[in-house]
mmCIF file of N, CA and C in Angstrom:
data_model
loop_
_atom_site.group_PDB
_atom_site.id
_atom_site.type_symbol
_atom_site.label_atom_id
_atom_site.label_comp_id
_atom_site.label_asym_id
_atom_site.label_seq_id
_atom_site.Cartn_x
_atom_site.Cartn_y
_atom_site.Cartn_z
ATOM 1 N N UNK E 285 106.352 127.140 115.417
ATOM 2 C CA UNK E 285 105.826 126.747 114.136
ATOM 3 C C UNK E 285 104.303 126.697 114.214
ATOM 4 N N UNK E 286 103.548 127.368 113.099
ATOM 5 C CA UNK E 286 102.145 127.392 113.396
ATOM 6 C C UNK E 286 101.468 126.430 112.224
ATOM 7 N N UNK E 287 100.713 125.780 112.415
ATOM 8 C CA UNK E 287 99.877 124.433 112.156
ATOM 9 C C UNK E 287 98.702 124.833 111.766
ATOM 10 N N UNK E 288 98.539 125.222 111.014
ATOM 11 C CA UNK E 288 96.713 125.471 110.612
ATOM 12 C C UNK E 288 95.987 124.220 110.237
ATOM 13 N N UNK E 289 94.783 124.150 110.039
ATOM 14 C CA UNK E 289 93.822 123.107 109.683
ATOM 15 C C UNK E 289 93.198 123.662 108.481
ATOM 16 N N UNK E 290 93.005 122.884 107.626
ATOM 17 C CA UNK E 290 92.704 123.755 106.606
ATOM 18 C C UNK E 290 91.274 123.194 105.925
ATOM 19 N N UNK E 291 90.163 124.036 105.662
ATOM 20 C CA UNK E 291 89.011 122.864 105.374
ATOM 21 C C UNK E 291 89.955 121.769 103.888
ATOM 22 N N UNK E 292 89.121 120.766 103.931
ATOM 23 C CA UNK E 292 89.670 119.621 103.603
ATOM 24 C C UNK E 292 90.681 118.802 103.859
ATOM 25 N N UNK E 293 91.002 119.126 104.824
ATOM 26 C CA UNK E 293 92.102 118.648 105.423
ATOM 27 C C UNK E 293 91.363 118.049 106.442
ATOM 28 N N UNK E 294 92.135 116.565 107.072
ATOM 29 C CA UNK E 294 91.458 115.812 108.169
ATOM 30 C C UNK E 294 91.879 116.469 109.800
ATOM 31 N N UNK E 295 91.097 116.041 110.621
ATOM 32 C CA UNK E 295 91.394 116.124 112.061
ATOM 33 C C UNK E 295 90.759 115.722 113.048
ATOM 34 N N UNK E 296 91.126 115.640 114.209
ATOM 35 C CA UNK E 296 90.796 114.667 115.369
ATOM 36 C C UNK E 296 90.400 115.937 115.907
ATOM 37 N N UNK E 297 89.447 115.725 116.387
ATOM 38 C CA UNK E 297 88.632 117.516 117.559
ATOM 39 C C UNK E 297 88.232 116.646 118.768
ATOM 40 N N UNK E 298 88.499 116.816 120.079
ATOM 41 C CA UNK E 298 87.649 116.814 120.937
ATOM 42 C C UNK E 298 87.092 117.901 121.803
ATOM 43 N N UNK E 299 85.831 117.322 122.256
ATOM 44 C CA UNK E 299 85.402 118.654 123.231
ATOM 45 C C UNK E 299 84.734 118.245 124.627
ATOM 46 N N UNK E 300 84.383 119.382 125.044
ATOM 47 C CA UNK E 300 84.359 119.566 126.450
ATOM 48 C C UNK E 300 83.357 118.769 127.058
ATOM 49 N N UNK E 301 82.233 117.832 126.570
ATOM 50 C CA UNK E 301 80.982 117.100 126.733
ATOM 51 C C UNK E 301 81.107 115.727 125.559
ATOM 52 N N UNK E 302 80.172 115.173 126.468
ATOM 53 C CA UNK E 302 79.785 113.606 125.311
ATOM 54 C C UNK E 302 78.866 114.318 124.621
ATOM 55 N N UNK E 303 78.942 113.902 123.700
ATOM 56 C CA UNK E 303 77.651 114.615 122.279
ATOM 57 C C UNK E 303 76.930 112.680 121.460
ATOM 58 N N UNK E 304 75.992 113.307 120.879
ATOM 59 C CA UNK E 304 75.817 111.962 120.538
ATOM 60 C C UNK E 304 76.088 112.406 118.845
ATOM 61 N N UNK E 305 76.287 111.224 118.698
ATOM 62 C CA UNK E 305 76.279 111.209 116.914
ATOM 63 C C UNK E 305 75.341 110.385 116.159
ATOM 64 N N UNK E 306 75.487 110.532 115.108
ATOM 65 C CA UNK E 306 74.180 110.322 114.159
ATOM 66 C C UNK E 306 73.964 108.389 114.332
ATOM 67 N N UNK E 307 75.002 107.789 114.884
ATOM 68 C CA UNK E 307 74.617 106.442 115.651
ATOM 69 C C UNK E 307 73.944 105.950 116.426
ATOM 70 N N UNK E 308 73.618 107.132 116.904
ATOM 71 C CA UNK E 308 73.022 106.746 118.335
ATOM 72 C C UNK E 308 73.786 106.986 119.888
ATOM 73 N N UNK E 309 75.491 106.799 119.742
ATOM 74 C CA UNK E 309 75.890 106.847 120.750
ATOM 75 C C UNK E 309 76.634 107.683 120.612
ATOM 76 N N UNK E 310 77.125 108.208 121.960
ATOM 77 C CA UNK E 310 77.784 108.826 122.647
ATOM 78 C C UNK E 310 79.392 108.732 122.444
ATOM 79 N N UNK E 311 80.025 109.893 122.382
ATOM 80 C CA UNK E 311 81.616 109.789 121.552
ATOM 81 C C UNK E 311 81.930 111.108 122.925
ATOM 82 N N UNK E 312 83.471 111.440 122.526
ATOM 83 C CA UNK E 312 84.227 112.431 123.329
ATOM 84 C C UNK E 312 84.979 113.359 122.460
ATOM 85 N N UNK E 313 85.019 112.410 121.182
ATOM 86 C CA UNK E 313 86.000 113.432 120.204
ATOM 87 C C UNK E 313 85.166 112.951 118.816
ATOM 88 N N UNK E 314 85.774 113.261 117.892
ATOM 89 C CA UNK E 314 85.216 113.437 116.331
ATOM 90 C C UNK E 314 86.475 113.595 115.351
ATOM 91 N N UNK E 315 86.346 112.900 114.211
ATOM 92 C CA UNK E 315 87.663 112.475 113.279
ATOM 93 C C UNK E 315 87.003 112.650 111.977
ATOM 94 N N UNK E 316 87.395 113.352 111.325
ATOM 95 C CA UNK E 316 86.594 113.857 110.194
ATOM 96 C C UNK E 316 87.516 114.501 109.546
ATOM 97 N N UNK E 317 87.057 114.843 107.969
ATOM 98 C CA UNK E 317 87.286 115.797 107.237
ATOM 99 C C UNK E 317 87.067 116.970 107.452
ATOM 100 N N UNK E 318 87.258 117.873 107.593
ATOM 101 C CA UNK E 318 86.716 119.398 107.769
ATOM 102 C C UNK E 318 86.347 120.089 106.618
ATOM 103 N N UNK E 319 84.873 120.097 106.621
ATOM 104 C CA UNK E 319 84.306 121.222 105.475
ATOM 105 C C UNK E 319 84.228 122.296 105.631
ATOM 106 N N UNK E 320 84.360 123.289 106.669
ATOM 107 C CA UNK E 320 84.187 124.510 106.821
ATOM 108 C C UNK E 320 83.838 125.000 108.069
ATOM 109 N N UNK E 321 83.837 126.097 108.118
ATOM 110 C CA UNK E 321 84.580 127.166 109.622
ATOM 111 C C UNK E 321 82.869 127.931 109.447
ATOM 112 N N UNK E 322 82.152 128.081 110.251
ATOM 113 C CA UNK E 322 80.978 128.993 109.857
ATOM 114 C C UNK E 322 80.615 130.011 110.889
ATOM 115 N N UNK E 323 79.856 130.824 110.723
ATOM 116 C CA UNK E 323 79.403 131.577 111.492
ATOM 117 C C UNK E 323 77.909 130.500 111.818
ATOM 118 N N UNK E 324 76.989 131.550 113.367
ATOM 119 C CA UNK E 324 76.121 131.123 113.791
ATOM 120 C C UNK E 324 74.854 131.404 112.863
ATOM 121 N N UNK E 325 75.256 132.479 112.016
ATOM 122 C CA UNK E 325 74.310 132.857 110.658
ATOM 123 C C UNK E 325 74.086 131.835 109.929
ATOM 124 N N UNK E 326 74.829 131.338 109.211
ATOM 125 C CA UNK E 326 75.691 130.427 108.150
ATOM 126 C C UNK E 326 74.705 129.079 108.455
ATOM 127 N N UNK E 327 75.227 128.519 109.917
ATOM 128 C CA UNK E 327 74.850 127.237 111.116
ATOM 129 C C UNK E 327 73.581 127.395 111.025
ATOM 130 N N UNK E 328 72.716 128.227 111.796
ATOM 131 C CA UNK E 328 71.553 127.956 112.223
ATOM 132 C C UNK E 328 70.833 129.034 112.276
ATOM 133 N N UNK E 329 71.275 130.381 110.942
ATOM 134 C CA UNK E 329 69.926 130.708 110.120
ATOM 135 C C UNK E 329 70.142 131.824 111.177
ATOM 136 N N UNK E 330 70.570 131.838 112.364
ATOM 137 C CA UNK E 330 70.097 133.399 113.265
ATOM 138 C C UNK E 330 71.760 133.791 113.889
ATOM 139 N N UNK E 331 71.292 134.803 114.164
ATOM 140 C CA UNK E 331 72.688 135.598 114.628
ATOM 141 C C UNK E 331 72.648 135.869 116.037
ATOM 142 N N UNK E 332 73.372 135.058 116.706
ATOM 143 C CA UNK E 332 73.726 134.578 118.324
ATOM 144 C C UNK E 332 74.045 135.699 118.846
ATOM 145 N N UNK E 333 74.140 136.304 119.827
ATOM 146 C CA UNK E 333 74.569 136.982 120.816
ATOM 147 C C UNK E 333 76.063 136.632 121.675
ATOM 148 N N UNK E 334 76.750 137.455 122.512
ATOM 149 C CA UNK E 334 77.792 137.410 122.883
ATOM 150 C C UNK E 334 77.859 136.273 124.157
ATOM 151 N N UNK E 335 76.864 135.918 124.477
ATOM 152 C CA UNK E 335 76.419 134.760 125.455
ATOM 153 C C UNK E 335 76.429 133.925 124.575
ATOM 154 N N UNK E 336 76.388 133.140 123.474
ATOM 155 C CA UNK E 336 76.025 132.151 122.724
ATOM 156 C C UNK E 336 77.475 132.046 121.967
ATOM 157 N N UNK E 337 77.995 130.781 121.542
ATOM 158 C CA UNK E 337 78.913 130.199 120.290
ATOM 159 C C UNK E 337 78.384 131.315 119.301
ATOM 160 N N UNK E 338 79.732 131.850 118.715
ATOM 161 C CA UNK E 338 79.202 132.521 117.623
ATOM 162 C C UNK E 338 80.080 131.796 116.058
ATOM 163 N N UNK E 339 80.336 130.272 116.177
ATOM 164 C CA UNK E 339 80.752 129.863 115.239
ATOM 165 C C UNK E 339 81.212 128.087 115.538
ATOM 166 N N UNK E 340 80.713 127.944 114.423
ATOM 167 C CA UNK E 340 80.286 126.192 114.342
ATOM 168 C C UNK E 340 81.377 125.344 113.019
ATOM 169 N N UNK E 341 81.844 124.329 113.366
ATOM 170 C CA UNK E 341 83.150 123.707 112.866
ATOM 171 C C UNK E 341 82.104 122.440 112.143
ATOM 172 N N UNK E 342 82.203 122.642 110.818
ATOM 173 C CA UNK E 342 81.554 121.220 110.244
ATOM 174 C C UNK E 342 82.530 120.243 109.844
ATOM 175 N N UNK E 343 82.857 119.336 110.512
ATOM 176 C CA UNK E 343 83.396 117.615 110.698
ATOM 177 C C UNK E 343 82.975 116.637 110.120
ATOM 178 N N UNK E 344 83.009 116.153 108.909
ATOM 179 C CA UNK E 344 82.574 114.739 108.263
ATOM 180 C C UNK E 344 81.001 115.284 108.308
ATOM 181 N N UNK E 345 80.213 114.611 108.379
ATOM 182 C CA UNK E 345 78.540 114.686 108.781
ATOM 183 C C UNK E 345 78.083 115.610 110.132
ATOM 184 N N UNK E 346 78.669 115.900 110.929
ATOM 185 C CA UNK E 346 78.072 116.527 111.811
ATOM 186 C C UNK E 346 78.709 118.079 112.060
ATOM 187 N N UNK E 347 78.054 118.760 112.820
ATOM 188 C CA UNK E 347 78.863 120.319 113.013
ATOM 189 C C UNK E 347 78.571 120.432 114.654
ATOM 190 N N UNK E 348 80.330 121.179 115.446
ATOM 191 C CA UNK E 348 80.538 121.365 116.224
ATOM 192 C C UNK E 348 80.156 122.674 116.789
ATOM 193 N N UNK E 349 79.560 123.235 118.508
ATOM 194 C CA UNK E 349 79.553 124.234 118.487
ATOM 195 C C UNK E 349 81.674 124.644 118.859
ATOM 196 N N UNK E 350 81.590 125.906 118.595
ATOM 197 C CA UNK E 350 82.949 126.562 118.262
ATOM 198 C C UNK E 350 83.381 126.380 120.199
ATOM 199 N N UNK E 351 82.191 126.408 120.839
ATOM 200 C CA UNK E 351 82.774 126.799 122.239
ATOM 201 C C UNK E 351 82.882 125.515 122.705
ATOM 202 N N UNK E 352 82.920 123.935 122.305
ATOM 203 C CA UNK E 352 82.567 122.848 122.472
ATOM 204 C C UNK E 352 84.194 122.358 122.267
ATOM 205 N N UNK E 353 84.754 122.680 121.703
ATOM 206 C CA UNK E 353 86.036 122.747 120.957
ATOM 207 C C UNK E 353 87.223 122.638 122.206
ATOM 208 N N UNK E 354 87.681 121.268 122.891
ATOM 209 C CA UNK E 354 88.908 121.371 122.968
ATOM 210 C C UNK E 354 90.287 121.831 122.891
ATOM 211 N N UNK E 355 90.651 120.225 122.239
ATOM 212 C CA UNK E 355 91.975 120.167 120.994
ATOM 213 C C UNK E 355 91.268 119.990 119.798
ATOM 214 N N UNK E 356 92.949 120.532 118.641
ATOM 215 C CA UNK E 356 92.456 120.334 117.422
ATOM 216 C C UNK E 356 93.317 119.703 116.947
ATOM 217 N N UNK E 357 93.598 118.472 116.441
ATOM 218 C CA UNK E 357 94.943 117.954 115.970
ATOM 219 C C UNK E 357 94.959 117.698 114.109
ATOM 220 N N UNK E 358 95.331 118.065 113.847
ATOM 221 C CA UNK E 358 95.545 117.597 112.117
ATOM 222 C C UNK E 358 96.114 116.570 111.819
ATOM 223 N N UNK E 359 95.726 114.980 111.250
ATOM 224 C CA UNK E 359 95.727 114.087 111.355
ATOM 225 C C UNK E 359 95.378 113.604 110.041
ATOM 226 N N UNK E 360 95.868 112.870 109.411
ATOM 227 C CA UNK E 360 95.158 111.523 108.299
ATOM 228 C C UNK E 360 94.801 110.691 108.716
ATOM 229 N N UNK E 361 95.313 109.895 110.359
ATOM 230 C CA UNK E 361 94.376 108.688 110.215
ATOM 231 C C UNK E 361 94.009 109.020 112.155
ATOM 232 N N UNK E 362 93.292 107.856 112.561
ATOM 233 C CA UNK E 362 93.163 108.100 113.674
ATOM 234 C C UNK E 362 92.446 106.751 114.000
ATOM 235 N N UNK E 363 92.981 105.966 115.176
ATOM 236 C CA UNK E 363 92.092 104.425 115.470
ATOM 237 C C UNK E 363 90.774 104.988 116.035
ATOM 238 N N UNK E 364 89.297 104.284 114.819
ATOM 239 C CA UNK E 364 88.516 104.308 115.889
ATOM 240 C C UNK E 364 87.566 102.947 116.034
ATOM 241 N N UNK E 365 88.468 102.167 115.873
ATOM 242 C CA UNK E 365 87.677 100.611 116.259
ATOM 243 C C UNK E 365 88.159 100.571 117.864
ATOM 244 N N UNK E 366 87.483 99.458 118.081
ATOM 245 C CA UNK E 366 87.734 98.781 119.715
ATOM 246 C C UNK E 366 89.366 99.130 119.598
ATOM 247 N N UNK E 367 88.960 99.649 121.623
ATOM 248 C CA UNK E 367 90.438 99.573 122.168
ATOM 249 C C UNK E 367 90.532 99.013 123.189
ATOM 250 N N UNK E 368 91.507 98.344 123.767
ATOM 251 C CA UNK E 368 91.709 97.460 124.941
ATOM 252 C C UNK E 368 91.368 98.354 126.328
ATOM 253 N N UNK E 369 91.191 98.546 126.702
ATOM 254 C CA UNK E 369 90.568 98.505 128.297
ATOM 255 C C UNK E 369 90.781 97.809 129.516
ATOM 256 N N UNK E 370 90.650 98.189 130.944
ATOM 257 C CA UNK E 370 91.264 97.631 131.851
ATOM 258 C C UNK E 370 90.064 97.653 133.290
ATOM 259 N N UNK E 371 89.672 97.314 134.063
ATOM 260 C CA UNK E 371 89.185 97.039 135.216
ATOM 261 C C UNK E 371 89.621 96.234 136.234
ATOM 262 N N UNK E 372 89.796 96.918 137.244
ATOM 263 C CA UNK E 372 90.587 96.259 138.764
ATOM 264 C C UNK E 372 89.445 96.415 139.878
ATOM 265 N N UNK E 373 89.999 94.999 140.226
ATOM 266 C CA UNK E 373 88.761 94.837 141.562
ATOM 267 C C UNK E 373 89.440 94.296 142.759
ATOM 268 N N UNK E 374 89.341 94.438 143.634
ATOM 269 C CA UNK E 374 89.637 93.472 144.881
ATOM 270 C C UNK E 374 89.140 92.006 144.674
ATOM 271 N N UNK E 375 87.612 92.370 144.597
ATOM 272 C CA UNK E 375 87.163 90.766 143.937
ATOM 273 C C UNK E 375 87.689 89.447 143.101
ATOM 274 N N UNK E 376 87.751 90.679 141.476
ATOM 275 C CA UNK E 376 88.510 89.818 140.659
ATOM 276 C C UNK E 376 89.677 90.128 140.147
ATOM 277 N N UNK E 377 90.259 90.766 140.975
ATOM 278 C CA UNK E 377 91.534 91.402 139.985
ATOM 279 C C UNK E 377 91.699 92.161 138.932
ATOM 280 N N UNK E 378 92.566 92.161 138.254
ATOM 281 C CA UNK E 378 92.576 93.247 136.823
ATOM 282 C C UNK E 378 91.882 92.010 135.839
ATOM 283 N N UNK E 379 90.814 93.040 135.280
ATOM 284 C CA UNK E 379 90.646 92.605 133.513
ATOM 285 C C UNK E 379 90.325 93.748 132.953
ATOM 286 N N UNK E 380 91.130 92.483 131.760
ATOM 287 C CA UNK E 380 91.233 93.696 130.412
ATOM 288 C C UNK E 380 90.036 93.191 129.321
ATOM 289 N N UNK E 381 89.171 93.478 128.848
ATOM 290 C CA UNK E 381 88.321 93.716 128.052
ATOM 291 C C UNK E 381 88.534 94.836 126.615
ATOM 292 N N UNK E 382 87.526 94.266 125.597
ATOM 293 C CA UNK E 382 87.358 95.579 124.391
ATOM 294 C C UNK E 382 86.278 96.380 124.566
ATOM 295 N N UNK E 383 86.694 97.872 124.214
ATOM 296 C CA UNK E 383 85.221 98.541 124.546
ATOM 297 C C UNK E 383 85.473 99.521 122.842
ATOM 298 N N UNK E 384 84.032 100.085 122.826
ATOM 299 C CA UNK E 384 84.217 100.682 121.541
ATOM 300 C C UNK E 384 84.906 102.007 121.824
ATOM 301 N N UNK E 385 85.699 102.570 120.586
ATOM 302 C CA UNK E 385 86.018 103.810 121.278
ATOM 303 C C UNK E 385 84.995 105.251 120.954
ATOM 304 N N UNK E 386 85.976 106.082 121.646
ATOM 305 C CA UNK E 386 84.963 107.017 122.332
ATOM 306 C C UNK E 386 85.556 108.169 120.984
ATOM 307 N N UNK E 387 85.843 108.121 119.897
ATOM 308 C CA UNK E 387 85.870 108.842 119.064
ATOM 309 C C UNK E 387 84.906 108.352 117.846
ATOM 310 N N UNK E 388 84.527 109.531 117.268
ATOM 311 C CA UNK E 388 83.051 109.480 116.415
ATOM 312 C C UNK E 388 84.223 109.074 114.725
ATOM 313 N N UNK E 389 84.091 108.384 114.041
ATOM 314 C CA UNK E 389 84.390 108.792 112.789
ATOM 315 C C UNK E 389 83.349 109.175 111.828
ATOM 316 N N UNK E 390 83.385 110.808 111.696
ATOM 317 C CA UNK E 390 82.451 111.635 111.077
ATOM 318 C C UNK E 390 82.342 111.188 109.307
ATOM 319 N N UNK E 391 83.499 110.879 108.562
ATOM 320 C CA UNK E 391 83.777 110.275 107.681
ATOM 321 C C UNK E 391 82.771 109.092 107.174
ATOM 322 N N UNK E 392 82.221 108.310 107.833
ATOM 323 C CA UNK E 392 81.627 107.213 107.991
ATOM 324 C C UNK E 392 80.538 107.014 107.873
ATOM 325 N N UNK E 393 79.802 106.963 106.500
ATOM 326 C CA UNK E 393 78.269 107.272 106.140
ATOM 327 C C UNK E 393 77.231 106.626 106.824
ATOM 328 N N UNK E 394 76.151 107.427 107.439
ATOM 329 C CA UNK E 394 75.463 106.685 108.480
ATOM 330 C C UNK E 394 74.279 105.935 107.627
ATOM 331 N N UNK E 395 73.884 105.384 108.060
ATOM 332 C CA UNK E 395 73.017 104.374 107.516
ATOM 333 C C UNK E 395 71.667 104.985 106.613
ATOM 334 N N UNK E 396 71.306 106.610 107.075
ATOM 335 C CA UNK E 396 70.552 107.329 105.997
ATOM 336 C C UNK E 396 71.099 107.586 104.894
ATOM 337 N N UNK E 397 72.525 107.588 105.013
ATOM 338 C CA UNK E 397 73.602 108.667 103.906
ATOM 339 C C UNK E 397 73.505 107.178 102.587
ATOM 340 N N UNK E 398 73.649 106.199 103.473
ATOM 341 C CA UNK E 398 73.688 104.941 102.220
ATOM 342 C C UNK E 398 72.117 104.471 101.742
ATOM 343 N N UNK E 399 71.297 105.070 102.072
ATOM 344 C CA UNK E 399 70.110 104.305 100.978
ATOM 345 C C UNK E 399 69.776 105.497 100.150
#
């Protein structure tokens, strides 16, 4: 059975590097709406070579390079508040702590988008 993503349609992308997002920090994946599939023309005005991404995935507010690209999952929702976490020590034993998670929600107007 084949699964397409379709722009406007939501999805969870991760890729191969931490990227930062328009927060400031550092994520692993990205949860967004999908606006569109582009070429490197389209993206950034010049036409890449066979060494270079020749196509860029725009996600909520930000755009992916195409070669950056993981998984792609098609999704409506996806947790990205704090998730529980774990650390083991000889010292102190296991603790569990909250850490933020490591997915971007692209959806999520950054603090320029609201004034």
């Amino acid at each position: 059975m084949k699964m397409n993503i379709n722009v406007g349609e939501k999805a969870l992308v991760t890729v191969d590097n931490w990227f930062y997002a328009p927060d400031g920090r550092q994520y692993r994946a990205v949860f967004g709406t999908v606006r569109a599939i582009r070429t490197s023309e389209e993206s950034l005005g010049v036409k890449t070579n066979a060494k270079s991404t020749n196509w860029y995935l725009e996600i909520g507010n930000i755009t992916i390079a195409g070669c950056q690209v993981h998984y792609a999952l098609r999704t409506d929702e996806c947790h990205t508040g704090y998730t529980k976490d774990w650390m083991a020590s000889t010292e102190h034993g296991l603790k569990e702590y909250n850490r933020p998670s490591a997915i971007y929600d692209a959806d999520t107007p950054t603090t320029s988008d609201a004034a």
